[in-house]
Coordinates of C-alpha atoms and ligand atoms in Angstrom, one line a residue:
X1222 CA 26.9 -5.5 14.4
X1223 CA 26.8 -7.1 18.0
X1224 CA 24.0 -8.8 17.3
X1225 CA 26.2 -11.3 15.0
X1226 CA 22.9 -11.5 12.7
X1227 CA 25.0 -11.9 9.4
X1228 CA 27.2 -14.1 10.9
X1229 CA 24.3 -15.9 12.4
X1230 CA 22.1 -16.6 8.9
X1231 CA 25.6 -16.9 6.6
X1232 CA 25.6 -19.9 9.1
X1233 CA 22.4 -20.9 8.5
X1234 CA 22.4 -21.1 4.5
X1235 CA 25.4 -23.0 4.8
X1236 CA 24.4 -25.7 6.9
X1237 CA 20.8 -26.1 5.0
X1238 CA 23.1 -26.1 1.5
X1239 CA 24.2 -29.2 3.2
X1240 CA 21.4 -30.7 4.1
X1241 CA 19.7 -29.9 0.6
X1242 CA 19.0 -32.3 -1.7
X1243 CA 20.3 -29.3 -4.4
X1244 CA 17.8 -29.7 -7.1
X1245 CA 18.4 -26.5 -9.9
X1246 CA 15.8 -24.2 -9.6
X1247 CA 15.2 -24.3 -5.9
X1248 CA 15.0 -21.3 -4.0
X1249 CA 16.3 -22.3 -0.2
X1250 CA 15.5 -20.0 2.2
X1251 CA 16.9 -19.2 5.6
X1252 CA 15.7 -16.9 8.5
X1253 CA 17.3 -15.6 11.7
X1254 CA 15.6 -13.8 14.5
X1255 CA 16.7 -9.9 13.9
X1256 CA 16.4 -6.9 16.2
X1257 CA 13.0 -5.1 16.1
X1258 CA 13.3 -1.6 14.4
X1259 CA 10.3 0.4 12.8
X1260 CA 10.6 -1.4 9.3
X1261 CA 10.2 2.1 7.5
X1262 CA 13.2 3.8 9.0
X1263 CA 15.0 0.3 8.1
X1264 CA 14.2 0.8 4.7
X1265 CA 15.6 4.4 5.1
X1266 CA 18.6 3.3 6.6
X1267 CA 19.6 0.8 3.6
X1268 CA 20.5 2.6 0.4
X1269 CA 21.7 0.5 -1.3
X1270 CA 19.8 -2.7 -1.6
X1271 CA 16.9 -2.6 -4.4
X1272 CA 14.5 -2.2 -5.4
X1273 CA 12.4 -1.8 -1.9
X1274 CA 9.4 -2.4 -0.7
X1275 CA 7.7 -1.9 2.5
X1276 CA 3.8 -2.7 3.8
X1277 CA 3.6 -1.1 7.4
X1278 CA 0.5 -1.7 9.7
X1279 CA -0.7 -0.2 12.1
X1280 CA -1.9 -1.6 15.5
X1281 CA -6.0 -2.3 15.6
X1282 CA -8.0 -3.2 18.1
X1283 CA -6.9 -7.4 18.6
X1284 CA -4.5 -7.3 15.8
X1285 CA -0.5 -7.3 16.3
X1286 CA 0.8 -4.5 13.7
X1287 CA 3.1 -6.2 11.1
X1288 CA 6.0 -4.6 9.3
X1289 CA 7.5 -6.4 6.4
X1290 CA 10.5 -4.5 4.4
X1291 CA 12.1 -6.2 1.3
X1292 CA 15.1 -5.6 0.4
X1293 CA 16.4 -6.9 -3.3
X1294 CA 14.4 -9.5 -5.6
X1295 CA 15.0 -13.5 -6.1
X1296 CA 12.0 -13.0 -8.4
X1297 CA 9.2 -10.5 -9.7
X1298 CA 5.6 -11.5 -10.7
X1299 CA 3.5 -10.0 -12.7
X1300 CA 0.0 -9.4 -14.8
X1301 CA -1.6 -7.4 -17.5
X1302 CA -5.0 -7.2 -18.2
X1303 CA -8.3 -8.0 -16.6
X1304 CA -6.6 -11.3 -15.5
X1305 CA -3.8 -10.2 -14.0
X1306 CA -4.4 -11.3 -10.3
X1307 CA -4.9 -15.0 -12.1
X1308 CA -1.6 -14.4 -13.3
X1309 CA -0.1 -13.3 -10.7
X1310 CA -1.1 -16.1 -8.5
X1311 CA -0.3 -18.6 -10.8
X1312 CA 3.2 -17.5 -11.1
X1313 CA 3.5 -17.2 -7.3
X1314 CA 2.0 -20.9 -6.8
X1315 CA 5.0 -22.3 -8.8
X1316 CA 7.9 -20.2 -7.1
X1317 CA 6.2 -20.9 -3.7
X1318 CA 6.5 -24.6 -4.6
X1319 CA 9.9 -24.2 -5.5
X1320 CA 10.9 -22.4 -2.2
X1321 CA 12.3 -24.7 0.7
X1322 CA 12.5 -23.1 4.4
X1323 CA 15.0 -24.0 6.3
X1324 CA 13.9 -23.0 10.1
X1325 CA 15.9 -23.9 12.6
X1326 CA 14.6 -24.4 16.2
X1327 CA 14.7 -20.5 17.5
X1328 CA 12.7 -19.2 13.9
X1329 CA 9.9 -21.5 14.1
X1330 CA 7.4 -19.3 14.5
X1331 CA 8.6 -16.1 12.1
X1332 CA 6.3 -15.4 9.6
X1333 CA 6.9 -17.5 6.2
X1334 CA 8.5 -15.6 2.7
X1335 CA 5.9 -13.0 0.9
X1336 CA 5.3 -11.4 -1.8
X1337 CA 4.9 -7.7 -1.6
X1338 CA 3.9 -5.5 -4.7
X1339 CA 0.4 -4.2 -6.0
X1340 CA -1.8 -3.2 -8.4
X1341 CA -3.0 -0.2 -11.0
X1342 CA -6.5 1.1 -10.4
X1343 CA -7.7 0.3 -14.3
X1344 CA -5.7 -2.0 -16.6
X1345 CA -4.0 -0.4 -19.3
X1346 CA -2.0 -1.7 -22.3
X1347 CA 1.0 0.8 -21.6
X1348 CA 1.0 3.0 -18.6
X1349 CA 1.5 6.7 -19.4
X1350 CA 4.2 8.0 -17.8
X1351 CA 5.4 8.7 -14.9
X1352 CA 3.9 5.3 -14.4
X1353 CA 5.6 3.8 -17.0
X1354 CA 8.2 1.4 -14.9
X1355 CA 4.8 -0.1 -12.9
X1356 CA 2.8 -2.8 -14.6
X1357 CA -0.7 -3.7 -14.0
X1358 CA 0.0 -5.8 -11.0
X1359 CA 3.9 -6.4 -9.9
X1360 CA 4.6 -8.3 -6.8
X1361 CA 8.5 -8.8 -5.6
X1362 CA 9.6 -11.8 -3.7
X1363 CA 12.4 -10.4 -1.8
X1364 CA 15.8 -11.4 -1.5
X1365 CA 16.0 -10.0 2.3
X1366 CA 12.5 -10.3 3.7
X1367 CA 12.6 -8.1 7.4
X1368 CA 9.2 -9.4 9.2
X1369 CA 8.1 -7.8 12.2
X1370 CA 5.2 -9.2 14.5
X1371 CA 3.8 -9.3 18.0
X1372 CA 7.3 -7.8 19.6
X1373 CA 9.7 -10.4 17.3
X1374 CA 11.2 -10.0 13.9
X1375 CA 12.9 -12.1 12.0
X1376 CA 15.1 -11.8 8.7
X1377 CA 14.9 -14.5 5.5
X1378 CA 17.7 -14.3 2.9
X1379 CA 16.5 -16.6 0.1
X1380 CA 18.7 -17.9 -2.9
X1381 CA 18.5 -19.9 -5.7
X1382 CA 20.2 -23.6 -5.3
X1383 CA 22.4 -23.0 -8.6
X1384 CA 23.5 -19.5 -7.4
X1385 CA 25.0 -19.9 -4.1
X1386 CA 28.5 -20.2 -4.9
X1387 CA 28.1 -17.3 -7.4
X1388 CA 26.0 -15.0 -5.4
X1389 CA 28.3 -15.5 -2.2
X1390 CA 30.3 -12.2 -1.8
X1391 CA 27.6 -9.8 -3.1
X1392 CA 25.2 -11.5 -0.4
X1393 CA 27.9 -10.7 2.5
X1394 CA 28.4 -7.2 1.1
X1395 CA 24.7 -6.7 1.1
X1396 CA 24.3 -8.7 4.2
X1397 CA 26.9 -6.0 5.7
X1398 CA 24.5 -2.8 5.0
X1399 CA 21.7 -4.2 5.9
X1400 CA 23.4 -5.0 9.6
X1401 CA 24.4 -1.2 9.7
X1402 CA 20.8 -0.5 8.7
X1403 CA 19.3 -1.9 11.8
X1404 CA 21.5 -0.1 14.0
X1405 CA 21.1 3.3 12.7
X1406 CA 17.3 2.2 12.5
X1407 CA 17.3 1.7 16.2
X1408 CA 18.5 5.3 16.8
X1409 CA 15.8 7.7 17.7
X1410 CA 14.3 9.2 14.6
X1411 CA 16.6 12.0 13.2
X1412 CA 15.2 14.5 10.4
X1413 CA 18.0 14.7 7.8
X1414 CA 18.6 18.3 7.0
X1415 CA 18.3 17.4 3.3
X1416 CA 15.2 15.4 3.4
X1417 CA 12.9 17.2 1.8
X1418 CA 12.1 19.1 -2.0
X1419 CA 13.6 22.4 -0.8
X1420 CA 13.4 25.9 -0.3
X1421 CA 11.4 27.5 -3.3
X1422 CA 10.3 23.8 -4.6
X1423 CA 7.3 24.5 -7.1
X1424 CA 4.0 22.5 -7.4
X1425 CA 2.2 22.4 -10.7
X1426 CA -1.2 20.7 -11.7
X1427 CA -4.6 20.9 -12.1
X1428 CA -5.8 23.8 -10.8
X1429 CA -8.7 25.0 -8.2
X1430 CA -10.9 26.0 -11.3
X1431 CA -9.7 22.9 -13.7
X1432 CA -11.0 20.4 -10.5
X1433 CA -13.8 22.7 -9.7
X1434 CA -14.9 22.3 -13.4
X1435 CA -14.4 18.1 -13.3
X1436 CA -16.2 18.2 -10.0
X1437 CA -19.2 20.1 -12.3
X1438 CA -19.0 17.6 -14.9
X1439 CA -19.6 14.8 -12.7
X1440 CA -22.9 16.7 -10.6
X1441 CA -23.9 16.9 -13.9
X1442 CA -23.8 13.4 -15.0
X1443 CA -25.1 12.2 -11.5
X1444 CA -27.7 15.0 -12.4
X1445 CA -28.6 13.1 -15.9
X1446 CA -28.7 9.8 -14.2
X1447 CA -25.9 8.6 -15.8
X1448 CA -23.9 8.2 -11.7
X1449 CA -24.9 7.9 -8.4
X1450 CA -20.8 8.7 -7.0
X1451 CA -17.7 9.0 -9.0
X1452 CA -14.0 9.9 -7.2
X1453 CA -12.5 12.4 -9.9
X1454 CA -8.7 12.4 -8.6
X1455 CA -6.3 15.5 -9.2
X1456 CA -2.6 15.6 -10.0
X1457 CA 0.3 17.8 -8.9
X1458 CA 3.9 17.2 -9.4
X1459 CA 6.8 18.7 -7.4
X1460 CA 10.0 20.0 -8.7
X1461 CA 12.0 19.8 -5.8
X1462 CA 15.3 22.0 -5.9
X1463 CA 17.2 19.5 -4.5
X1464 CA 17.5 15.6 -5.4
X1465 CA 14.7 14.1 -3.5
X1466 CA 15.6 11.0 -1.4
X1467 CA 12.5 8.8 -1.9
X1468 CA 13.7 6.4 1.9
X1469 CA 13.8 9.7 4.0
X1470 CA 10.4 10.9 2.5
X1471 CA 9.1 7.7 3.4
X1472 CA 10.5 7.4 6.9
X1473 CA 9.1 10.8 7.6
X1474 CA 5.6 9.8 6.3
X1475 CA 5.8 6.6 8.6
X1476 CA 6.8 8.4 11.7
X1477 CA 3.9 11.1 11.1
X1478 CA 0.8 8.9 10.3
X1479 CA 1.5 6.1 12.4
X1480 CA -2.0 5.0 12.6
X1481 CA -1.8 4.6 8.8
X1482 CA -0.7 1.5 6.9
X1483 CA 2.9 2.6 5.7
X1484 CA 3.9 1.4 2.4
X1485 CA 6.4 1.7 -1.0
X1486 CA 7.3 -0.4 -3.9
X1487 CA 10.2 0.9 -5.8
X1488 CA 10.1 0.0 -10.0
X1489 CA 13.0 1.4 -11.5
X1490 CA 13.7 4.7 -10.4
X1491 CA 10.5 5.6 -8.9
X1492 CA 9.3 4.5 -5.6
X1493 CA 5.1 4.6 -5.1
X1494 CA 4.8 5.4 -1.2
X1495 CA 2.3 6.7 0.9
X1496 CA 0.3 6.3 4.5
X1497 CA -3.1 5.0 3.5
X1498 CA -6.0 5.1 6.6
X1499 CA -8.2 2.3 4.0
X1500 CA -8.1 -1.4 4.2
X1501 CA -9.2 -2.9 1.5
X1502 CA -8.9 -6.8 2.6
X1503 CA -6.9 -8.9 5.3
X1504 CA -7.4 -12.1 5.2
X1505 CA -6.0 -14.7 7.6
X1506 CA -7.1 -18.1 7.0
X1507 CA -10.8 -17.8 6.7
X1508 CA -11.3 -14.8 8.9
X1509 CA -11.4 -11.5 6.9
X1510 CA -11.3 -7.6 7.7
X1511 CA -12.0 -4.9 5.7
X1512 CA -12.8 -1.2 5.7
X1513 CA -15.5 1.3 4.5
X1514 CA -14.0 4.7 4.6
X1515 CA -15.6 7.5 2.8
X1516 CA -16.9 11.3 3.7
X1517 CA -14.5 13.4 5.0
X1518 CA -13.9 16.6 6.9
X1519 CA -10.6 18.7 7.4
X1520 CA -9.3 19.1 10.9
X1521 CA -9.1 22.4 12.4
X1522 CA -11.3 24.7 15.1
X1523 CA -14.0 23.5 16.6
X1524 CA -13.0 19.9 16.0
X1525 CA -15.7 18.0 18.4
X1526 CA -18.6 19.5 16.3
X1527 CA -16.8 19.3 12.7
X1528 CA -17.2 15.7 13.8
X1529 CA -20.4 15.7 15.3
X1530 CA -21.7 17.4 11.6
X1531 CA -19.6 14.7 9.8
X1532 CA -21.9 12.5 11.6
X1533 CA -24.8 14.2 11.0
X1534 CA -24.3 15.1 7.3
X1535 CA -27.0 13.5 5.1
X1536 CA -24.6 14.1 2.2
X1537 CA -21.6 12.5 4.1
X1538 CA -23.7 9.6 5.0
X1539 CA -25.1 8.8 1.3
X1540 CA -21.4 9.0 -0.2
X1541 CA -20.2 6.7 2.9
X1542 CA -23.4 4.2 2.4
X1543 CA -22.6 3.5 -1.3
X1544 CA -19.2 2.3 -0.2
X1545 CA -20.4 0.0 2.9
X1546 CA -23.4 -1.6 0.8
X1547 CA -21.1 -2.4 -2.4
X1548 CA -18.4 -4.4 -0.1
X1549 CA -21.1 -5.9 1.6
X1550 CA -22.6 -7.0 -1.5
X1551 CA -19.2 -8.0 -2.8
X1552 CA -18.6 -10.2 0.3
X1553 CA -21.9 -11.3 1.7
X1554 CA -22.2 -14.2 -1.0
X1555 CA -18.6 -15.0 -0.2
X1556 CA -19.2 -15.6 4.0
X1557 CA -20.6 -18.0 6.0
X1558 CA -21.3 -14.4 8.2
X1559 CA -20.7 -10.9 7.8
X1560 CA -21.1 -8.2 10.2
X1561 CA -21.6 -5.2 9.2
X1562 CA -22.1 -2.8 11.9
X1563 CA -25.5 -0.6 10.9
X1564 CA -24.0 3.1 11.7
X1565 CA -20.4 4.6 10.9
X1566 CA -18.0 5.5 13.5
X1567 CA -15.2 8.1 13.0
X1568 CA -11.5 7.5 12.1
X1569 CA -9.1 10.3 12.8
X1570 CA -6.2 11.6 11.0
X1571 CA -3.5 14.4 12.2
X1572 CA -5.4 15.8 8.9
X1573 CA -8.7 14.1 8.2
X1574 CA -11.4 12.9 9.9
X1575 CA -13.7 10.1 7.9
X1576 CA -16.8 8.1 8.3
X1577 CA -15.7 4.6 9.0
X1578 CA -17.2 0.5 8.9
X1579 CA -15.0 -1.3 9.7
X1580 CA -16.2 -4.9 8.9
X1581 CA -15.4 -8.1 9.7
X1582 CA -16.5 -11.5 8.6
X1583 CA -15.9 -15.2 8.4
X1584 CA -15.2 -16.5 4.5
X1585 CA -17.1 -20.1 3.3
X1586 CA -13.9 -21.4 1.5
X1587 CA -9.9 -20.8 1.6
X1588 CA -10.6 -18.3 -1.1
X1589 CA -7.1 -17.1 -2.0
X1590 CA -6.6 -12.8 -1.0
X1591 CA -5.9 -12.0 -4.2
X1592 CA -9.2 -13.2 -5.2
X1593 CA -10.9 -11.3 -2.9
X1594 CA -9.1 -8.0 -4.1
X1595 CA -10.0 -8.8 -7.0
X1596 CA -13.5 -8.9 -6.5
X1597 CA -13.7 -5.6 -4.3
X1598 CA -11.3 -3.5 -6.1
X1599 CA -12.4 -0.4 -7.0
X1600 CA -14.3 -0.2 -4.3
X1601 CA -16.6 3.2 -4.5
X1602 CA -14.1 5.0 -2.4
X1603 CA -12.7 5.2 -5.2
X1604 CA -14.6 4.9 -8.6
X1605 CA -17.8 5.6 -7.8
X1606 CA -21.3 3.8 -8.3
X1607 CA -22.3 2.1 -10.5
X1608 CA -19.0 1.1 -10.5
X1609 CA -18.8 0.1 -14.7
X1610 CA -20.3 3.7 -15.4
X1611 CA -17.9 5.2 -12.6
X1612 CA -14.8 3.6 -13.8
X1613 CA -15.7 4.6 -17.4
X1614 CA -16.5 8.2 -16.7
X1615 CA -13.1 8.5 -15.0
X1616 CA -11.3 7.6 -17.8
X1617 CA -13.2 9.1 -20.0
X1618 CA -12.8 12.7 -18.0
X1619 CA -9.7 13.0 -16.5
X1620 CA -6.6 14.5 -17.5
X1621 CA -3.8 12.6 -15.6
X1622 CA -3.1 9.1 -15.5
X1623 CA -3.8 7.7 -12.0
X1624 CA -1.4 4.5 -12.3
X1625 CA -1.4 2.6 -9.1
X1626 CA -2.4 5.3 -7.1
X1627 CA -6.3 4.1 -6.2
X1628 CA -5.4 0.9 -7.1
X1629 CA -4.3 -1.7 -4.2
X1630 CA -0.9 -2.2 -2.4
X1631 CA -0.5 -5.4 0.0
X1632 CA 1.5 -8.8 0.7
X1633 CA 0.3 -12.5 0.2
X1634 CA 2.3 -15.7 1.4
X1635 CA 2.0 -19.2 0.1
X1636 CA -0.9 -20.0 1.7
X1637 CA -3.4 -17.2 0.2
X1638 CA -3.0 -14.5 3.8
X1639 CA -2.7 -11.4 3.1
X1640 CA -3.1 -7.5 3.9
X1641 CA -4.2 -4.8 1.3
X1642 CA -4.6 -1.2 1.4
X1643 CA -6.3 1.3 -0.5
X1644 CA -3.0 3.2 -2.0
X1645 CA -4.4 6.8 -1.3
X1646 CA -2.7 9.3 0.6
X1647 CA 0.0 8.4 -1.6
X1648 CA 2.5 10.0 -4.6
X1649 CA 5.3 8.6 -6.9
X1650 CA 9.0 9.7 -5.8
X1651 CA 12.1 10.0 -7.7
X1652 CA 15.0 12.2 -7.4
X1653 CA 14.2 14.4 -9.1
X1654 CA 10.1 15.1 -9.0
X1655 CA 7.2 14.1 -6.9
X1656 CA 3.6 13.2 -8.2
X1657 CA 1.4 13.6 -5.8
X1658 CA -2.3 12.7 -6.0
X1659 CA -5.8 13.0 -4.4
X1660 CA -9.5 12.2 -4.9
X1661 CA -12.9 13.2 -3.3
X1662 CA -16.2 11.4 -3.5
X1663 CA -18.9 13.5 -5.7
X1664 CA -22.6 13.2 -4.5
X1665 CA -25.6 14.9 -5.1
X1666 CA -24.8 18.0 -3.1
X1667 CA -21.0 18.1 -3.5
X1668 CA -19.7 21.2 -3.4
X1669 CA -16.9 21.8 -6.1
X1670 CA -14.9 24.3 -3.9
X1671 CA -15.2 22.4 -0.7
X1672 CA -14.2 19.1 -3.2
X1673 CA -11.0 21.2 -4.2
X1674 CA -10.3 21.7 -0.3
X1675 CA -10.7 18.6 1.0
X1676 CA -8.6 17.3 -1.6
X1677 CA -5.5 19.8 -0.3
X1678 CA -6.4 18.4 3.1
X1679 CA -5.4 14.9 1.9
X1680 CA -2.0 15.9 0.6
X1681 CA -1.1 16.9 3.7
X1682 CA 0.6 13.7 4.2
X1683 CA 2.9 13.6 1.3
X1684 CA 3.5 17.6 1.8
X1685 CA 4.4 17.6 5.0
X1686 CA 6.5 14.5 4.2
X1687 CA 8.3 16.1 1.1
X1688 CA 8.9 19.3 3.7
X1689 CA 6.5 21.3 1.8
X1690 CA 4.2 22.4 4.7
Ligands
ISC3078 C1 -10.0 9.1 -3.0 C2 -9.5 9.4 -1.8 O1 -10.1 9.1 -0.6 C3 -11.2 8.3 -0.6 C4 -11.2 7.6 0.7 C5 -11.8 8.1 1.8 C6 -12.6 9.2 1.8 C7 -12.9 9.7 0.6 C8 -13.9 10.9 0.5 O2 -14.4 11.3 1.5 O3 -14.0 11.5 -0.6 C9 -12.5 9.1 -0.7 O4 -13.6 8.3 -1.2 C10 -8.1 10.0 -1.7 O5 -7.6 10.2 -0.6 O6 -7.5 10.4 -2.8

């Protein structure tokens, strides 16, 4: 590559191996400044460094969008149980402390080495399958970390001290592809002609009249008392007639919903990725942002007044409300301030269009991001309200195990920043089957059949990027 990047950060390691002190169980890493591609279509460019993962903003308002794309793993994290963020950032306290950056003069400013992963939306002792290969929480820190920010990107390769001499030739040869990667990645966007599940694919899962009859259940229980809101989620799964490529599914995704956060983790086989319009934390130092999103309508004719009676729907409002006053509740004690704005506006989709808060505040302590997912996640988006009863009616009632989808996908660096998403608008992706999933909040006054559709209107994203519709 003309760039001379691999030349450029093989370079690099070597000179700050010389400079190290060379302690076992250090993890040096080095970063050059890289070309700026869109980090998903890097990812789809690369085959053959894993596993991957990938957390793609989007551009808001003040904020630069950031793409990170992680390539390989120096090391994994992960939790089980109700403490598994406590683990998680234990474990990433001690390899953080381990990591030395070497920056030269030109990479002073890039972005520091993150862990990118997420979490399951319950705990469970064993995930059912497909989910089997994700654990309760699972964050990777990268070998090749690819950040992108404000116009500039830089790439980290980080190694362990005691396996440089070892590790030498496979980092060139992987060094080589990802070089190749960023110049097919700067190409305009080509569709593959094999990208998606195929001609006659099928889809199978829960019927109209199996989530019609879920949707029932839970009017009734609201009915009783029992809920205010729960978010029953459906299941389909995909059998493509062609190996699905899981890199050119996500590239297509990213290019379509732009105004999404992009994202994948990859766990064995299977790569979780999706475009998800819901933020469910950013923090940067003490300043956080996060999103109430719920009540939805379905594009089509007449689209000015499906919004305007989005707007107006008392129904809408209520299911949107629940969500707003829990993260508020969940945050307030947490801030010094807290605004809240007192009326929804409207975020649009290519599919959807939802009620939207976004909200914005200013947190009392350096209270670590994982802390504060832990302490909104589920947020009634996506469980419901109460959130104990919710949670416990879903498991208690539906027939497919959710895994991470509803659960929280994000990055975190060493000094407790991060971005998280609510992983919706999402499915699981191997070569050879798709599950895809989707959810709708149930009020007093849901309608099942309308449920059922709005649910088909959020899989538009992963249909349209399996080549489906
Ligand atoms: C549970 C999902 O969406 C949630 C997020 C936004 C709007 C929602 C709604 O209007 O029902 C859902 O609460 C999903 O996409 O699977």
């Amino acid at each position: 590559m003309s760039s001379g990047l691999g030349t450029d950060l093989l370079a690099r390691l070597s000179r700050a191996t010389r400079r190290g002190a060379g302690s076992a169980g250090e993890i040096v890493a080095v970063v050059a400044p890289a070309p700026v591609v869109p980090a998903a279509r890097l990812v789809a460019a690369c085959a053959s460094a894993t596993p991957i993962v990938l957390f793609q903003a989007p551009p808001r308002d003040d904020e630069e969008p950031l793409g990170i794309v992680g390539f390989g793993e120096i090391a994994r994290v992960e939790g089980s149980g109700p403490e598994r963020l406590v683990q998680v950032t234990s474990a990433a306290r001690k390899l953080f402390a381990s990591l030395r950056e070497e920056r030269d003069a030109d990479a002073g400013s890039a972005p520091g080495p993150r862990f990118v992963g997420g979490l399951s939306f319950r705990t469970e002792a064993h995930h059912e399958p497909p989910w089997t290969s994700f654990a309760d929480a699972s964050f990777s820190l990268p070998r090749w970390i690819y950040v992108a920010r404000a116009g500039e990107a830089w790439l980290w390769l980080l190694v362990r001290e005691e396996d440089l001499a070892s590790e030498r030739s496979s980092i060139e040869a992987e060094l080589a592809s990802i070089e190749a990667a960023f110049v097919a990645a700067a190409q305009p966007a080509q569709d593959a002609p094999s990208h998606g599940a195929g001609e006659g694919a099928k889809i199978e899962g829960t019927s109209r009249e199996a989530f019609c009859s879920l949707v029932r259940e839970a009017l009734d229980a609201i009915r009783a008392g029992e809920i205010d809101k729960v978010v029953p989620v459906a299941a389909s799964r995909v059998c493509p007639t062609r190996s699905l490529d899981a890199r050119a599914v996500l590239a297509r995704i990213a290019d379509a919903y732009a105004e999404t956060t992009r994202f994948a983790v990859q766990r064995g086989e299977r790569v979780f990725l999706g475009a998800s319009p819901e933020r469910l934390i950013s923090r940067r130092g003490r300043v956080l942002s996060t999103d109430g999103l719920a009540g939805t309508v379905r594009r089509g004719e007449g689209d000015a007044s499906l919004v305007r009676a989005l707007l107006a729907s008392p129904k809408e409002r209520r299911e949107h409300a629940l969500v707003v006053e829990s993260i508020a509740s969940v945050l307030g004690p947490r801030c010094a301030s807290l605004d809240v704005p007192e009326t929804p506006t409207i975020r649009s989709l290519p599919n959807v269009h939802h009620l939207w808060t976004p909200i914005r505040g200013a947190l009392h302590d350096d209270t670590h991001v994982l802390a504060l997912v832990e302490a909104l996640h589920p947020t009634p988006a996506v469980s419901g309200t109460p959130r104990d009863r919710a949670t416990a009616w879903i498991a208690a009632h539906e027939p497919d195990a959710r895994g991470w989808y509803t659960g929280a996908v994000g990055w975190f660096d060493a000094a407790g920043d991060g971005d998280f998403a609510v992983a919706i608008r999402a499915g699981l992706v191997s070569e050879d089957e798709a599950w895809l999933y989707a959810g709708a909040g149930i009020v007093e006054g849901s309608d099942p059949p309308a449920e059922y559709a709005e649910t088909r209107a959020k899989q538009a994203p992963m249909l349209v990027a399996l080549g489906i519709v």
